[in-house]
N, CA and C of each residue as an Amber inpcrd file, in Angstrom:
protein
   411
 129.8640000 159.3210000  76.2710000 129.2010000 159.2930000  77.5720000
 128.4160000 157.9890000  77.7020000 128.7710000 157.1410000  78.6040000
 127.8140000 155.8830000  79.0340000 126.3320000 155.9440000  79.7890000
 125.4290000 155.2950000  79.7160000 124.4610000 155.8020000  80.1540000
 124.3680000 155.0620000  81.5220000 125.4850000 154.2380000  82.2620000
 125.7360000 153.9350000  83.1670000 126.7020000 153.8590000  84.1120000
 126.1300000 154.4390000  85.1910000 126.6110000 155.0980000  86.0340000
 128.0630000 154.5620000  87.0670000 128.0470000 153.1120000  87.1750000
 129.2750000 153.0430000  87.4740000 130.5030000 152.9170000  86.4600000
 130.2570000 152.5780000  85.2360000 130.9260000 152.9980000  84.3050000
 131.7320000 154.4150000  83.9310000 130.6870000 155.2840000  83.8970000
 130.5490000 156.5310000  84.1220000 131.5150000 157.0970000  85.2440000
 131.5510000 156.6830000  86.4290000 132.0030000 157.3440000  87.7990000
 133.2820000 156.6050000  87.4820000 133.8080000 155.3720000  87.6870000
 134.9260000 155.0190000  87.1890000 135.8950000 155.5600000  86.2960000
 135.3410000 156.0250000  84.7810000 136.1050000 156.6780000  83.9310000
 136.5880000 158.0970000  84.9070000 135.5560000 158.8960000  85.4760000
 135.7890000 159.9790000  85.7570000 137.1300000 159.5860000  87.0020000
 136.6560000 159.2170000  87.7190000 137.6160000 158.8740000  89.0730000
 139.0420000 158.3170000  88.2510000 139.0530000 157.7360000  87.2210000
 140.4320000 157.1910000  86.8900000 141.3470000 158.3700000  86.0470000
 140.3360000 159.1000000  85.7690000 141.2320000 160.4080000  85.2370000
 141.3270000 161.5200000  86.0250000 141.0960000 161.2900000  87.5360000
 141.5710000 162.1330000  88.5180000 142.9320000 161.6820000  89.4530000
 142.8510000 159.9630000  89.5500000 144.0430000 159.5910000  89.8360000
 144.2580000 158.0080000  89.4620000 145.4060000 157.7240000  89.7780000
 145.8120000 155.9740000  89.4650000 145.5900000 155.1070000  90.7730000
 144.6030000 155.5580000  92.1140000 144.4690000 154.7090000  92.2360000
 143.6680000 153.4970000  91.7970000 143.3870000 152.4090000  92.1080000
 143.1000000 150.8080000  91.8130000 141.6520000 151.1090000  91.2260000
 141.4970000 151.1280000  89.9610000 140.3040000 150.7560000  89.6020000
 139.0000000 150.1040000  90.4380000 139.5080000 149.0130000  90.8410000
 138.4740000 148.4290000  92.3060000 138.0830000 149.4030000  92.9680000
 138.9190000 150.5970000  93.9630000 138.0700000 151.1680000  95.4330000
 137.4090000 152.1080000  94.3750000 137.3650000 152.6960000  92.9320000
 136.4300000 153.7070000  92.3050000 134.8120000 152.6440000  91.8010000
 134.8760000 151.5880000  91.6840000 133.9210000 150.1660000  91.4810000
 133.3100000 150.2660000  92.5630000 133.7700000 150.4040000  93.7980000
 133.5050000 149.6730000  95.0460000 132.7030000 151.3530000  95.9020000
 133.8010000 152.4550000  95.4500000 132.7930000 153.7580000  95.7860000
 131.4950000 154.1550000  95.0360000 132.0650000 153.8350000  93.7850000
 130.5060000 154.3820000  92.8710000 129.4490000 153.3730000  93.4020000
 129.4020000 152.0160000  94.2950000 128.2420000 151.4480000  94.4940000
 127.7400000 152.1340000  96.0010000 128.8330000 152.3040000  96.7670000
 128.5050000 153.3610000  97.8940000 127.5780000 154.6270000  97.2970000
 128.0860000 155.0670000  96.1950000 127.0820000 156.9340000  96.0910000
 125.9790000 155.7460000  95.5510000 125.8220000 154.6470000  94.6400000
 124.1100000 154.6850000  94.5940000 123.9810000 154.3130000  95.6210000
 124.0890000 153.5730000  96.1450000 123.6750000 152.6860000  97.6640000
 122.6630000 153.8130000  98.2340000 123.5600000 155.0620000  98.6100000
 122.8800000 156.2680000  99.4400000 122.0870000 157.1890000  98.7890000
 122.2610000 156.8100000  96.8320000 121.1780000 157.1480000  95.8790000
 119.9730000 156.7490000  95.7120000 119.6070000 155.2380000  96.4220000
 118.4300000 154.5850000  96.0960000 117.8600000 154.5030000  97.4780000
 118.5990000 154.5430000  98.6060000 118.1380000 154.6030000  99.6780000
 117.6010000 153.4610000 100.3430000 116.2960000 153.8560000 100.5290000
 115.4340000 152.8520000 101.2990000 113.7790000 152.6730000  99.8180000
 114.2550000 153.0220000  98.9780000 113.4410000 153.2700000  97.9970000
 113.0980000 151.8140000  97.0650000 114.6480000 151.0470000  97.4230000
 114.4830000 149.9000000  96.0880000 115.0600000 148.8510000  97.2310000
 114.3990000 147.2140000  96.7320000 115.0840000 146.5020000  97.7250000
 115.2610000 145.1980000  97.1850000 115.6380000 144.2210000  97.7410000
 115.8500000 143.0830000  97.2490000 114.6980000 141.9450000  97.9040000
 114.1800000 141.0090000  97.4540000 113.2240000 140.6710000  98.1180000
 114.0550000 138.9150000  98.2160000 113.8290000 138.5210000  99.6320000
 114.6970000 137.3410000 100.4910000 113.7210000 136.6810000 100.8080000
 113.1900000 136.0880000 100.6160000 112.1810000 135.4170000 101.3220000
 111.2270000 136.3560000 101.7750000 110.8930000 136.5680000 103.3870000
 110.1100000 137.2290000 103.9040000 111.0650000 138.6050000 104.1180000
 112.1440000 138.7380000 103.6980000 113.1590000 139.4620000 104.4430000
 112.9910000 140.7220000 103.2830000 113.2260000 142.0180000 103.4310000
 113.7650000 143.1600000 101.8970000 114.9810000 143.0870000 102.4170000
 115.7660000 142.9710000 101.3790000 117.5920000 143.8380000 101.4790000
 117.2300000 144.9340000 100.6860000 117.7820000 146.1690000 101.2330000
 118.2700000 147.3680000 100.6870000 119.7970000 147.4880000 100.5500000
 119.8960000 148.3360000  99.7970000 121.4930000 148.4850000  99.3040000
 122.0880000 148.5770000 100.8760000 123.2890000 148.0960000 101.1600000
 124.0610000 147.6530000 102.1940000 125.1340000 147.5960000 102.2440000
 126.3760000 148.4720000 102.4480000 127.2510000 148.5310000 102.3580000
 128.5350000 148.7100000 103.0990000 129.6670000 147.8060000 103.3530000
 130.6050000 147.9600000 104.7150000 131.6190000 147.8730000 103.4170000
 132.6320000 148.9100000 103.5760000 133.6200000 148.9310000 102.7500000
 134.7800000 149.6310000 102.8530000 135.9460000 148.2470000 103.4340000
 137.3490000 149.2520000 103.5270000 138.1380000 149.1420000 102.5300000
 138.7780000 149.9870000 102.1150000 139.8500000 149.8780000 101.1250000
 141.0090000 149.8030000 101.4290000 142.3200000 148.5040000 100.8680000
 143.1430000 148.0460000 101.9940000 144.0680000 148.6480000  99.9190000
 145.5390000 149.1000000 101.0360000 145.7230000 149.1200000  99.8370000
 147.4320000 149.6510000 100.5220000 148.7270000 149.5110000  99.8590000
 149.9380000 150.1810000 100.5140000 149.6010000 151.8690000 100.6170000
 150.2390000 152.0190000 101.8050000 150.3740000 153.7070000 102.1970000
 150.7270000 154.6640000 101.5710000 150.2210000 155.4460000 101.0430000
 150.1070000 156.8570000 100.0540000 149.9650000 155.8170000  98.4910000
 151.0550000 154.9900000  98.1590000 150.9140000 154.3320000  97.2440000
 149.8430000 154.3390000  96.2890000 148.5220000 153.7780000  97.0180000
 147.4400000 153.2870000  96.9000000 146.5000000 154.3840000  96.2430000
 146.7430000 155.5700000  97.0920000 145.8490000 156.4300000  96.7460000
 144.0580000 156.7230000  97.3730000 144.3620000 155.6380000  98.7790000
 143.0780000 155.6330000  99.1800000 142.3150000 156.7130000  99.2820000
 142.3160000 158.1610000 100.4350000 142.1850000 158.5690000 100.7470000
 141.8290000 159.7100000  98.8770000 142.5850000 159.5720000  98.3230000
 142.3670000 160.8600000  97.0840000 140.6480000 159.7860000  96.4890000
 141.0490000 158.9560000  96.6470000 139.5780000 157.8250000  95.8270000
 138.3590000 157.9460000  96.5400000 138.3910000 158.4970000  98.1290000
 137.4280000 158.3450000  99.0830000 137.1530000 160.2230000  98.8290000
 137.9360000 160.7310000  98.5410000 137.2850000 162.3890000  98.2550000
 136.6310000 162.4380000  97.0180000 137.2450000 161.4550000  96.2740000
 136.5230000 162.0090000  94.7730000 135.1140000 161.7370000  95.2670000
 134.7620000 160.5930000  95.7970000 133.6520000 159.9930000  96.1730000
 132.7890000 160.8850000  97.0240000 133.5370000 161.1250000  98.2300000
 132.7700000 162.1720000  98.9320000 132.4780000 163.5740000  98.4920000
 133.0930000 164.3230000  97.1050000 133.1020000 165.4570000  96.8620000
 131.6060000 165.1620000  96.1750000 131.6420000 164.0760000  95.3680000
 130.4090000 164.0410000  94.3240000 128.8160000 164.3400000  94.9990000
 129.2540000 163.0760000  96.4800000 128.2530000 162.9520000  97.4240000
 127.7240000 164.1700000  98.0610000 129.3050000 165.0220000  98.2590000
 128.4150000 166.3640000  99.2290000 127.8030000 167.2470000  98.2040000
 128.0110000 167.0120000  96.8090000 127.5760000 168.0310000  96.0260000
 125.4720000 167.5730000  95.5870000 125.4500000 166.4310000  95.6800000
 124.3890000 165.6210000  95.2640000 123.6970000 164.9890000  96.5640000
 124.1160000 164.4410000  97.0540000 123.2890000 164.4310000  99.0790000
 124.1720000 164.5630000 100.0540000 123.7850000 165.7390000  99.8820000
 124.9140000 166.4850000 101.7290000 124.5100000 165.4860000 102.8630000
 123.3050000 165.2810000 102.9510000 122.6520000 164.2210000 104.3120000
 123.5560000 162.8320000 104.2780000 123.6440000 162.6200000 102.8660000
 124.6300000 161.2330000 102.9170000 125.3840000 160.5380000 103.5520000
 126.5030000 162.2050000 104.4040000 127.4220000 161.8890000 104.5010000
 127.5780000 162.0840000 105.8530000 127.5930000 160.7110000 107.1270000
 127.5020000 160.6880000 108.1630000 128.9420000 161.0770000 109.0540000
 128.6540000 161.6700000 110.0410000 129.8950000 162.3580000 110.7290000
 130.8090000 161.1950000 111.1050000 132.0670000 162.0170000 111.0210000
 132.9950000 160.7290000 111.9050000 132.9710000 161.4270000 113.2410000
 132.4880000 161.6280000 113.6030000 132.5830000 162.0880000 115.5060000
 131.5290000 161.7850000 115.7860000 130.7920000 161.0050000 116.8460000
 129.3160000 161.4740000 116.9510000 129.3240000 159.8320000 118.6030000
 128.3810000 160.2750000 119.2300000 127.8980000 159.6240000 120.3460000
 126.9100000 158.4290000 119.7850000 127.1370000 157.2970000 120.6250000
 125.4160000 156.5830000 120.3120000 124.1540000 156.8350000 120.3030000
 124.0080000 158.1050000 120.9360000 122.7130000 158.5950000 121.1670000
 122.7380000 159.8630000 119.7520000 123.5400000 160.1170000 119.0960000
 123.5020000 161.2470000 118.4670000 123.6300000 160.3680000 116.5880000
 124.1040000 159.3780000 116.7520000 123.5920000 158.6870000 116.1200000
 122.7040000 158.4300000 115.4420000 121.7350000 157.3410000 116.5060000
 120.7830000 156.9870000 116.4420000 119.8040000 157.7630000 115.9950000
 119.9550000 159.2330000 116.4470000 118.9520000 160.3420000 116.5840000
 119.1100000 160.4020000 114.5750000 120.6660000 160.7030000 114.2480000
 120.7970000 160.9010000 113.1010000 120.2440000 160.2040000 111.9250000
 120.2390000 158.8560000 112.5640000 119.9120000 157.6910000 111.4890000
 118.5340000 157.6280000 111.7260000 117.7010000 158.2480000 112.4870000
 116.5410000 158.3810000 112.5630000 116.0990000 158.8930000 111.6520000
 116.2470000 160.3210000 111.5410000 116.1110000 161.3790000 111.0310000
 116.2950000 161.2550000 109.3780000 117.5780000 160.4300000 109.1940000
 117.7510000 160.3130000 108.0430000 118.1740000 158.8520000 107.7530000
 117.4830000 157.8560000 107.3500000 118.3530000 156.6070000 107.7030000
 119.2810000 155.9030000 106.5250000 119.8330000 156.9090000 105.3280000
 120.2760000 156.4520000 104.4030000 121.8930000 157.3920000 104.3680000
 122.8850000 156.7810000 104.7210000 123.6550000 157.6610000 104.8600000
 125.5390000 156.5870000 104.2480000 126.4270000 157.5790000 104.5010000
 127.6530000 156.7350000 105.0440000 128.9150000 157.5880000 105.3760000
 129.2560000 156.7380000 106.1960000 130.8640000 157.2050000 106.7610000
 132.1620000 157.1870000 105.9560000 132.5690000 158.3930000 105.7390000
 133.9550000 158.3500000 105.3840000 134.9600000 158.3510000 105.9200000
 136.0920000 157.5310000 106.4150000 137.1570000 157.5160000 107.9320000
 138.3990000 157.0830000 106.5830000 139.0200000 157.8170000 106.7080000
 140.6560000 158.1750000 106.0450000 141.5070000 157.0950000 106.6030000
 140.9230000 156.4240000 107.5490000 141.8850000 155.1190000 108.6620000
 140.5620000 154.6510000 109.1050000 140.7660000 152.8300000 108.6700000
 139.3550000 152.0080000 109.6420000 139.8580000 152.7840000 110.8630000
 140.8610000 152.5400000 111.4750000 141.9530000 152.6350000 112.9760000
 140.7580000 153.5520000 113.4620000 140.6770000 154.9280000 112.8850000
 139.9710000 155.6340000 113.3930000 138.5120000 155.8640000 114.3050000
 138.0680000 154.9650000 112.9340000 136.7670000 154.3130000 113.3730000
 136.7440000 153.3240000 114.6390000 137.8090000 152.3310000 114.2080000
 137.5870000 151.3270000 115.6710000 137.9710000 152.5480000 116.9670000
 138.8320000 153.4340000 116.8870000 139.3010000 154.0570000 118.1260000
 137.9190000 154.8220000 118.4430000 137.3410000 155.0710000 117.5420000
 135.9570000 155.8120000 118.1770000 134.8250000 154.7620000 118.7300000
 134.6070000 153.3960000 117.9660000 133.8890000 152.9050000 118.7890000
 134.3570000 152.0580000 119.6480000 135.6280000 152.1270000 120.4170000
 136.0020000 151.6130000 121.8140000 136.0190000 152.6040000 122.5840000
 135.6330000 153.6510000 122.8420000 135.3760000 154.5830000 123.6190000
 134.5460000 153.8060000 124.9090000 134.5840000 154.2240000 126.2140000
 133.5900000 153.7120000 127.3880000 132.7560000 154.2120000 126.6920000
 132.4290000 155.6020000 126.3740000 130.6470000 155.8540000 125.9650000
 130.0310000 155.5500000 125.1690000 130.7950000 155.2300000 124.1410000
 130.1040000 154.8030000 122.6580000 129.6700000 152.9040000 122.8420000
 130.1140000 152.1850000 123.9720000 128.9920000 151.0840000 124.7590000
 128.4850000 150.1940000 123.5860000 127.3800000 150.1020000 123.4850000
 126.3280000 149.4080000 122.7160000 126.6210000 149.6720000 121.0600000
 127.7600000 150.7930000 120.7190000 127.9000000 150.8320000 119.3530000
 128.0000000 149.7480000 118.2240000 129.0930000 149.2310000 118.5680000
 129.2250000 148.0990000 117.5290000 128.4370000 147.3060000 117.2540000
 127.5420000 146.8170000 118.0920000 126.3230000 145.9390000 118.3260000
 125.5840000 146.7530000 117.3180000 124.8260000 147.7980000 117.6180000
 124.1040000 148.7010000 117.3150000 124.2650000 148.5380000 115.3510000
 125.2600000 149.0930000 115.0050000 125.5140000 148.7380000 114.0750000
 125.5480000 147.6200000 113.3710000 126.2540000 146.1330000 113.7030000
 126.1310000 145.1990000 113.2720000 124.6360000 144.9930000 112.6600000
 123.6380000 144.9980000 113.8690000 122.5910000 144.9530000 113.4890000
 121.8560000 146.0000000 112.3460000 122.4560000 147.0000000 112.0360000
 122.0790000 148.1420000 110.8260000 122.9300000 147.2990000 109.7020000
 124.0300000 146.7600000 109.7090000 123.8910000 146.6170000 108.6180000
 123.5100000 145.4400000 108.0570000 122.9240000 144.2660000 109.5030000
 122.0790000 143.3280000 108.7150000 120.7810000 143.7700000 108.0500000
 120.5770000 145.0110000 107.4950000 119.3890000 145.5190000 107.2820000
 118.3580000 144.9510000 107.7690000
């Protein structure tokens, strides 16, 4: 047993499937990301960075194994912070309300596609913006 944790999550995730070593690297920094929160930060000048994270996994179709790499990830998450794990359906206003409420979270979308088709919606408006700016922390 390693006493570190992406080490740790890696071994486990690679003996659940073959996908790419990388998206299990690249998820285990997603679960701390939403582990440390708003708790630990990076100090920029006058600026804090907090953990910050935009992450697609590009990889050939079924091949790849994306989608089995993004459950292992999300199973761990809903078992350890249910709040974590931000809806894929949701309005700008329902959002906002969410990330209020809780502002340490992330999205799991099985297809970016998905995601962009939700924020080109007429109502969802000011989204992308909205965001950009969240994740310049």
């Amino acid at each position: 047993m390693s006493d570190n944790f992406l080490d740790e999550y890696i071994k486990i995730a690679s003996d659940c499937t073959d996908s790419p070593e990388i998206f299990h690297r690249w998820l285990a920094l997603v679960i701390a990301g939403v582990c440390i929160g708003r708790r630990r930060w990076i100090q920029f000048g006058s600026k804090k960075i907090y953990p910050n994270f935009f992450i697609t996994l590009i990889g050939a179709s079924a091949a790849a194994r994306k989608s089995t790499s993004l459950n292992i990830s999300k199973s761990l998450l809903k078992k350890t912070i249910p709040d974590g794990i931000l809806p894929n359906e949701f309005s700008h206003e329902e959002l906002t309300k969410i990330l209020r409420d809780n502002p340490t979270g992330t999205f799991y979308h099985d297809e970016f596609r998905s995601l962009l088709g939700l924020l080109n919606k007429d109502y969802m408006g000011s989204t992308k913006s909205f965001l950009a700016e969240v994740w310049d922390c």
